[in-house]
PDB file of C-alpha atoms in Angstrom:
ATOM      1  CA  GLY A   1       5.219 -10.456  -8.296  1.00  0.00           C
ATOM      2  CA  GLN A   2       5.546  -9.113  -4.764  1.00  0.00           C
ATOM      3  CA  ASN A   3       2.827  -8.487  -2.240  1.00  0.00           C
ATOM      4  CA  ILE A   4       3.313  -7.847   1.299  1.00  0.00           C
ATOM      5  CA  ASP A   5      -0.114  -7.233   3.335  1.00  0.00           C
ATOM      6  CA  GLN A   6      -0.337  -5.559   6.564  1.00  0.00           C
ATOM      7  CA  PRO A   7      -3.459  -4.137   8.489  1.00  0.00           C
ATOM      8  CA  THR A   8      -3.414  -0.082   7.874  1.00  0.00           C
ATOM      9  CA  GLU A   9      -4.297   0.690  11.377  1.00  0.00           C
ATOM     10  CA  MET A  10      -4.862  -0.733  14.871  1.00  0.00           C
ATOM     11  CA  THR A  11      -5.550   0.348  18.575  1.00  0.00           C
ATOM     12  CA  ALA A  12      -4.551  -1.120  21.847  1.00  0.00           C
ATOM     13  CA  THR A  13      -4.664   0.195  25.429  1.00  0.00           C
ATOM     14  CA  GLU A  14      -1.486   0.397  27.356  1.00  0.00           C
ATOM     15  CA  GLY A  15      -0.626  -2.393  29.260  1.00  0.00           C
ATOM     16  CA  ALA A  16      -2.439  -4.699  26.390  1.00  0.00           C
ATOM     17  CA  ILE A  17      -0.801  -7.171  24.060  1.00  0.00           C
ATOM     18  CA  VAL A  18      -1.114  -6.595  20.482  1.00  0.00           C
ATOM     19  CA  GLN A  19      -0.568  -8.537  17.367  1.00  0.00           C
ATOM     20  CA  ILE A  20       0.360  -7.391  13.784  1.00  0.00           C
ATOM     21  CA  ASN A  21       0.182  -9.329  11.096  1.00  0.00           C
ATOM     22  CA  CYS A  22       1.846  -9.623   7.451  1.00  0.00           C
ATOM     23  CA  THR A  23       1.506 -11.731   4.890  1.00  0.00           C
ATOM     24  CA  TYR A  24       3.514 -12.008   1.992  1.00  0.00           C
ATOM     25  CA  GLN A  25       3.586 -13.451  -1.702  1.00  0.00           C
ATOM     26  CA  THR A  26       7.344 -12.706  -2.911  1.00  0.00           C
ATOM     27  CA  SER A  27       9.419 -14.680  -5.884  1.00  0.00           C
ATOM     28  CA  GLY A  28      12.115 -15.118  -3.325  1.00  0.00           C
ATOM     29  CA  PHE A  29      12.578 -15.441   0.420  1.00  0.00           C
ATOM     30  CA  ASN A  30      15.986 -14.610   2.301  1.00  0.00           C
ATOM     31  CA  GLY A  31      14.420 -13.733   5.733  1.00  0.00           C
ATOM     32  CA  LEU A  32      11.995 -11.408   7.017  1.00  0.00           C
ATOM     33  CA  PHE A  33      12.465  -8.158   8.926  1.00  0.00           C
ATOM     34  CA  TRP A  34      10.030  -5.767  11.402  1.00  0.00           C
ATOM     35  CA  TYR A  35      11.098  -2.250  11.572  1.00  0.00           C
ATOM     36  CA  GLN A  36       9.390   0.334  13.852  1.00  0.00           C
ATOM     37  CA  GLN A  37       9.035   3.717  12.679  1.00  0.00           C
ATOM     38  CA  HIS A  38       7.867   6.912  14.873  1.00  0.00           C
ATOM     39  CA  ALA A  39       6.340   9.740  12.944  1.00  0.00           C
ATOM     40  CA  GLY A  40       8.726  11.776  11.147  1.00  0.00           C
ATOM     41  CA  GLU A  41      11.596   9.622  12.258  1.00  0.00           C
ATOM     42  CA  ALA A  42      13.789   6.760  10.363  1.00  0.00           C
ATOM     43  CA  PRO A  43      12.753   2.856  10.455  1.00  0.00           C
ATOM     44  CA  THR A  44      14.654   1.226  13.312  1.00  0.00           C
ATOM     45  CA  PHE A  45      15.288  -2.622  13.364  1.00  0.00           C
ATOM     46  CA  LEU A  46      13.281  -4.371  15.652  1.00  0.00           C
ATOM     47  CA  SER A  47      13.432  -8.141  14.887  1.00  0.00           C
ATOM     48  CA  TYR A  48      14.825 -10.527  12.005  1.00  0.00           C
ATOM     49  CA  ASN A  49      13.552 -14.409  11.306  1.00  0.00           C
ATOM     50  CA  VAL A  50      14.816 -16.605   8.545  1.00  0.00           C
ATOM     51  CA  LEU A  51      13.509 -19.846  10.127  1.00  0.00           C
ATOM     52  CA  ASP A  52      10.022 -20.944  11.033  1.00  0.00           C
ATOM     53  CA  GLY A  53       9.204 -19.982  14.721  1.00  0.00           C
ATOM     54  CA  LEU A  54       9.092 -17.789  17.226  1.00  0.00           C
ATOM     55  CA  GLU A  55      11.658 -15.222  17.976  1.00  0.00           C
ATOM     56  CA  GLU A  56      11.793 -13.229  21.347  1.00  0.00           C
ATOM     57  CA  LYS A  57      13.359  -9.983  22.359  1.00  0.00           C
ATOM     58  CA  GLY A  58      12.258  -8.436  25.124  1.00  0.00           C
ATOM     59  CA  ARG A  59       8.428  -6.974  24.858  1.00  0.00           C
ATOM     60  CA  PHE A  60       8.828  -7.915  21.255  1.00  0.00           C
ATOM     61  CA  SER A  61       8.156 -11.093  19.544  1.00  0.00           C
ATOM     62  CA  SER A  62       8.427 -12.248  15.941  1.00  0.00           C
ATOM     63  CA  PHE A  63       6.938 -15.378  14.426  1.00  0.00           C
ATOM     64  CA  LEU A  64       7.327 -16.538  10.735  1.00  0.00           C
ATOM     65  CA  SER A  65       5.710 -19.375   8.684  1.00  0.00           C
ATOM     66  CA  ARG A  66       7.335 -19.749   5.606  1.00  0.00           C
ATOM     67  CA  SER A  67       5.113 -22.559   4.195  1.00  0.00           C
ATOM     68  CA  LYS A  68       2.160 -19.971   4.889  1.00  0.00           C
ATOM     69  CA  GLY A  69       3.816 -16.777   4.052  1.00  0.00           C
ATOM     70  CA  TYR A  70       2.803 -15.358   7.389  1.00  0.00           C
ATOM     71  CA  SER A  71       4.408 -13.570  10.055  1.00  0.00           C
ATOM     72  CA  TYR A  72       3.628 -11.480  13.172  1.00  0.00           C
ATOM     73  CA  LEU A  73       4.895  -8.968  15.238  1.00  0.00           C
ATOM     74  CA  LEU A  74       3.549  -9.404  18.965  1.00  0.00           C
ATOM     75  CA  LEU A  75       4.169  -6.228  21.458  1.00  0.00           C
ATOM     76  CA  LYS A  76       3.396  -7.117  25.144  1.00  0.00           C
ATOM     77  CA  GLU A  77       2.914  -4.662  27.979  1.00  0.00           C
ATOM     78  CA  LEU A  78       2.179  -1.806  25.651  1.00  0.00           C
ATOM     79  CA  GLN A  79       3.514   1.465  26.422  1.00  0.00           C
ATOM     80  CA  MET A  80       2.490   4.851  25.107  1.00  0.00           C
ATOM     81  CA  LYS A  81       5.719   5.219  23.188  1.00  0.00           C
ATOM     82  CA  ASP A  82       5.234   2.322  21.068  1.00  0.00           C
ATOM     83  CA  SER A  83       3.014   4.223  18.988  1.00  0.00           C
ATOM     84  CA  ALA A  84       4.328   4.060  15.751  1.00  0.00           C
ATOM     85  CA  SER A  85       3.865   2.592  12.291  1.00  0.00           C
ATOM     86  CA  TYR A  86       5.307  -0.962  11.848  1.00  0.00           C
ATOM     87  CA  LEU A  87       6.992  -2.230   8.666  1.00  0.00           C
ATOM     88  CA  CYS A  88       7.159  -5.593   7.667  1.00  0.00           C
ATOM     89  CA  ALA A  89      10.001  -6.233   4.994  1.00  0.00           C
ATOM     90  CA  VAL A  90      11.155  -9.683   2.915  1.00  0.00           C
ATOM     91  CA  ARG A  91      14.260  -9.653   1.572  1.00  0.00           C
ATOM     92  CA  GLU A  92      14.668 -11.215  -1.961  1.00  0.00           C
ATOM     93  CA  ALA A  93      18.365 -11.437  -2.712  1.00  0.00           C
ATOM     94  CA  SER A  94      19.812  -8.349  -1.409  1.00  0.00           C
ATOM     95  CA  THR A  95      17.010  -5.916  -1.363  1.00  0.00           C
ATOM     96  CA  LEU A  96      14.321  -5.408   0.961  1.00  0.00           C
ATOM     97  CA  THR A  97      10.744  -5.386  -0.048  1.00  0.00           C
ATOM     98  CA  PHE A  98       8.354  -3.397   2.573  1.00  0.00           C
ATOM     99  CA  GLY A  99       4.769  -3.728   3.134  1.00  0.00           C
ATOM    100  CA  LYS A 100       2.990  -0.106   3.598  1.00  0.00           C
ATOM    101  CA  GLY A 101       3.332  -0.661   7.328  1.00  0.00           C
ATOM    102  CA  THR A 102       0.478  -0.429  10.476  1.00  0.00           C
ATOM    103  CA  MET A 103       0.214   2.605  12.393  1.00  0.00           C
ATOM    104  CA  LEU A 104      -0.540   1.365  15.981  1.00  0.00           C
ATOM    105  CA  LEU A 105      -1.944   3.718  18.217  1.00  0.00           C
ATOM    106  CA  VAL A 106      -1.661   3.143  22.274  1.00  0.00           C
ATOM    107  CA  SER A 107      -4.293   4.904  24.158  1.00  0.00           C
ATOM    108  CA  PRO A 108      -4.274   5.175  28.265  1.00  0.00           C
TER     109      PRO A 108
ATOM    110  CA  GLY B   1      29.452   6.147  16.501  1.00  0.00           C
ATOM    111  CA  ALA B   2      27.969   8.112  13.850  1.00  0.00           C
ATOM    112  CA  GLY B   3      25.307   6.827  12.235  1.00  0.00           C
ATOM    113  CA  VAL B   4      23.774   7.252   8.725  1.00  0.00           C
ATOM    114  CA  SER B   5      23.405  11.045   7.823  1.00  0.00           C
ATOM    115  CA  GLN B   6      21.738  12.493   4.994  1.00  0.00           C
ATOM    116  CA  SER B   7      21.437  16.301   3.757  1.00  0.00           C
ATOM    117  CA  PRO B   8      19.858  18.525   3.118  1.00  0.00           C
ATOM    118  CA  SER B   9      16.892  17.502   5.853  1.00  0.00           C
ATOM    119  CA  ASN B  10      14.305  19.344   3.528  1.00  0.00           C
ATOM    120  CA  LYS B  11      14.016  20.488  -0.085  1.00  0.00           C
ATOM    121  CA  VAL B  12      11.855  22.606  -1.564  1.00  0.00           C
ATOM    122  CA  THR B  13      12.452  22.984  -5.459  1.00  0.00           C
ATOM    123  CA  GLU B  14      10.277  24.381  -8.464  1.00  0.00           C
ATOM    124  CA  LYS B  15       9.141  21.976 -10.983  1.00  0.00           C
ATOM    125  CA  GLY B  16      11.823  21.231 -13.845  1.00  0.00           C
ATOM    126  CA  LYS B  17      14.891  21.853 -11.583  1.00  0.00           C
ATOM    127  CA  ASP B  18      17.402  19.260 -10.827  1.00  0.00           C
ATOM    128  CA  VAL B  19      18.089  18.021  -7.178  1.00  0.00           C
ATOM    129  CA  GLU B  20      21.079  16.325  -5.444  1.00  0.00           C
ATOM    130  CA  LEU B  21      20.405  14.715  -2.294  1.00  0.00           C
ATOM    131  CA  ARG B  22      23.184  12.947  -0.644  1.00  0.00           C
ATOM    132  CA  CYS B  23      23.827  10.257   2.192  1.00  0.00           C
ATOM    133  CA  ASP B  24      26.863   9.414   4.196  1.00  0.00           C
ATOM    134  CA  PRO B  25      26.250   5.788   5.315  1.00  0.00           C
ATOM    135  CA  ILE B  26      27.681   4.483   8.399  1.00  0.00           C
ATOM    136  CA  SER B  27      32.101   3.565   8.120  1.00  0.00           C
ATOM    137  CA  GLY B  28      32.764   0.228   7.077  1.00  0.00           C
ATOM    138  CA  HIS B  29      28.866  -0.489   5.382  1.00  0.00           C
ATOM    139  CA  THR B  30      29.691  -2.128   2.053  1.00  0.00           C
ATOM    140  CA  ALA B  31      26.001  -1.928   1.091  1.00  0.00           C
ATOM    141  CA  LEU B  32      23.826   1.362   0.525  1.00  0.00           C
ATOM    142  CA  TYR B  33      20.269   1.528  -0.434  1.00  0.00           C
ATOM    143  CA  TRP B  34      17.805   4.519  -1.489  1.00  0.00           C
ATOM    144  CA  TYR B  35      14.356   4.274  -1.011  1.00  0.00           C
ATOM    145  CA  ARG B  36      11.637   6.587  -0.999  1.00  0.00           C
ATOM    146  CA  GLN B  37       8.750   7.151   0.792  1.00  0.00           C
ATOM    147  CA  SER B  38       5.401   8.983   0.312  1.00  0.00           C
ATOM    148  CA  LEU B  39       2.584  10.156   2.149  1.00  0.00           C
ATOM    149  CA  GLY B  40       0.364   6.478   3.366  1.00  0.00           C
ATOM    150  CA  GLN B  41       2.804   4.415   1.291  1.00  0.00           C
ATOM    151  CA  GLY B  42       5.592   1.887   2.102  1.00  0.00           C
ATOM    152  CA  LEU B  43       8.978   2.309   1.460  1.00  0.00           C
ATOM    153  CA  GLU B  44       9.945   2.204  -2.252  1.00  0.00           C
ATOM    154  CA  PHE B  45      13.136   0.591  -3.203  1.00  0.00           C
ATOM    155  CA  LEU B  46      15.240   2.677  -5.523  1.00  0.00           C
ATOM    156  CA  ILE B  47      18.642   1.734  -5.870  1.00  0.00           C
ATOM    157  CA  TYR B  48      21.489  -0.536  -4.186  1.00  0.00           C
ATOM    158  CA  PHE B  49      24.923  -0.418  -4.186  1.00  0.00           C
ATOM    159  CA  GLN B  50      27.204  -3.359  -2.837  1.00  0.00           C
ATOM    160  CA  GLY B  51      30.913  -2.823  -2.634  1.00  0.00           C
ATOM    161  CA  ASN B  52      32.598  -2.315  -6.568  1.00  0.00           C
ATOM    162  CA  SER B  53      29.495  -4.318  -8.300  1.00  0.00           C
ATOM    163  CA  ALA B  54      27.669  -2.428 -10.304  1.00  0.00           C
ATOM    164  CA  PRO B  55      24.621  -1.103  -8.670  1.00  0.00           C
ATOM    165  CA  ASP B  56      21.135  -2.789  -8.669  1.00  0.00           C
ATOM    166  CA  LYS B  57      18.770   0.232 -10.463  1.00  0.00           C
ATOM    167  CA  SER B  58      15.846  -1.856 -10.885  1.00  0.00           C
ATOM    168  CA  GLY B  59      13.669   0.809  -8.392  1.00  0.00           C
ATOM    169  CA  LEU B  60      14.521   3.594 -10.127  1.00  0.00           C
ATOM    170  CA  PRO B  61      11.221   5.158 -11.599  1.00  0.00           C
ATOM    171  CA  SER B  62      12.145   6.736 -14.464  1.00  0.00           C
ATOM    172  CA  ASP B  63      15.756   7.778 -16.366  1.00  0.00           C
ATOM    173  CA  ARG B  64      15.109  11.392 -14.321  1.00  0.00           C
ATOM    174  CA  PHE B  65      16.375   9.249 -11.297  1.00  0.00           C
ATOM    175  CA  SER B  66      20.344   8.401 -10.911  1.00  0.00           C
ATOM    176  CA  ALA B  67      22.872   7.403  -8.353  1.00  0.00           C
ATOM    177  CA  GLU B  68      26.387   7.549  -7.625  1.00  0.00           C
ATOM    178  CA  ARG B  69      28.234   6.130  -4.859  1.00  0.00           C
ATOM    179  CA  THR B  70      32.215   7.420  -4.747  1.00  0.00           C
ATOM    180  CA  GLY B  71      34.967   5.815  -3.271  1.00  0.00           C
ATOM    181  CA  GLY B  72      32.685   3.060  -1.752  1.00  0.00           C
ATOM    182  CA  SER B  73      31.157   5.598   0.759  1.00  0.00           C
ATOM    183  CA  VAL B  74      28.887   8.520   0.242  1.00  0.00           C
ATOM    184  CA  SER B  75      26.185   8.363  -2.136  1.00  0.00           C
ATOM    185  CA  THR B  76      24.419  11.129  -4.156  1.00  0.00           C
ATOM    186  CA  LEU B  77      20.713  10.856  -5.819  1.00  0.00           C
ATOM    187  CA  THR B  78      19.892  13.060  -8.366  1.00  0.00           C
ATOM    188  CA  ILE B  79      16.359  13.413  -9.780  1.00  0.00           C
ATOM    189  CA  GLN B  80      16.847  15.630 -12.981  1.00  0.00           C
ATOM    190  CA  ARG B  81      13.778  17.793 -13.945  1.00  0.00           C
ATOM    191  CA  THR B  82      11.786  16.932 -10.606  1.00  0.00           C
ATOM    192  CA  GLN B  83       7.926  16.624 -11.047  1.00  0.00           C
ATOM    193  CA  GLN B  84       5.519  17.150  -8.590  1.00  0.00           C
ATOM    194  CA  GLU B  85       4.715  13.409  -7.902  1.00  0.00           C
ATOM    195  CA  ASP B  86       8.728  13.246  -6.718  1.00  0.00           C
ATOM    196  CA  SER B  87       7.561  14.869  -3.729  1.00  0.00           C
ATOM    197  CA  ALA B  88       8.688  12.105  -0.803  1.00  0.00           C
ATOM    198  CA  VAL B  89      10.989  11.717   1.792  1.00  0.00           C
ATOM    199  CA  TYR B  90      13.911   9.814   0.496  1.00  0.00           C
ATOM    200  CA  LEU B  91      15.761   7.798   3.048  1.00  0.00           C
ATOM    201  CA  CYS B  92      19.384   6.088   2.473  1.00  0.00           C
ATOM    202  CA  ALA B  93      20.384   3.187   4.604  1.00  0.00           C
ATOM    203  CA  SER B  94      23.704   1.306   4.809  1.00  0.00           C
ATOM    204  CA  SER B  95      24.665  -2.591   6.216  1.00  0.00           C
ATOM    205  CA  GLU B  96      27.536  -4.359   7.003  1.00  0.00           C
ATOM    206  CA  GLN B  97      26.406  -7.030   4.474  1.00  0.00           C
ATOM    207  CA  HIS B  98      23.853  -7.032   1.860  1.00  0.00           C
ATOM    208  CA  ARG B  99      22.593 -10.668   2.686  1.00  0.00           C
ATOM    209  CA  GLY B 100      21.255 -12.912   5.923  1.00  0.00           C
ATOM    210  CA  SER B 101      20.298 -11.093   8.826  1.00  0.00           C
ATOM    211  CA  TYR B 102      22.381  -7.617   8.520  1.00  0.00           C
ATOM    212  CA  GLU B 103      20.028  -5.147   9.380  1.00  0.00           C
ATOM    213  CA  GLN B 104      19.774  -1.852   7.456  1.00  0.00           C
ATOM    214  CA  TYR B 105      20.468   1.201   9.584  1.00  0.00           C
ATOM    215  CA  PHE B 106      18.514   4.358   7.942  1.00  0.00           C
ATOM    216  CA  GLY B 107      19.013   7.992   7.820  1.00  0.00           C
ATOM    217  CA  PRO B 108      16.926  10.481   9.155  1.00  0.00           C
ATOM    218  CA  GLY B 109      15.805  11.291   5.340  1.00  0.00           C
ATOM    219  CA  THR B 110      15.426  14.283   3.115  1.00  0.00           C
ATOM    220  CA  ARG B 111      11.964  15.412   2.627  1.00  0.00           C
ATOM    221  CA  LEU B 112      11.785  16.679  -0.820  1.00  0.00           C
ATOM    222  CA  THR B 113       8.895  19.241  -2.023  1.00  0.00           C
ATOM    223  CA  VAL B 114       8.528  19.716  -5.691  1.00  0.00           C
ATOM    224  CA  THR B 115       6.173  23.220  -6.118  1.00  0.00           C
TER     225      THR B 115
END
């Protein structure tokens, strides 16, 4: 079966660092995506990992360990606008399977 | 350039009626996906089109759901005899390729409410 787990909610303070974890058990693996979704809006692409290791893009970084079925999204220097849902998704063959998302609330 | 567009943005319908939801993908994108998102739930894959290949319908929840993609571009998702549990946001996405690092670009969604 397919199973993608992420925490439901997280809170953090403006300027801080937060790590959102994602574990997956899927029948196939062709890469892992992170998307950001603000309330009432469409998801937007943040990062893609297919090999083990860390991918850095500005304030956001994403890490993958295929052997552990584990990824995390690291957000640095948090801003109020980072309050959103963060979706972990695994590509199996051609389609994406999404987790339920982690709602991040950034407070002043 | 233009992104993925969907229409209508909101649809309220009575139980038992049929509805059609439209998606215009980004020009040149060969892959098109339909998802639905219910309150508090993740994105649920419905159907996937790639070029002229037969669509992957493995995510459709029942035979009341169907989709077409005409001319390799515009797609229509049809829900027949709607039920209250069909209420959700229906999202369409497109991508240049269906494999690898090619990201999916999402449309704004259609919020369907079945009364």
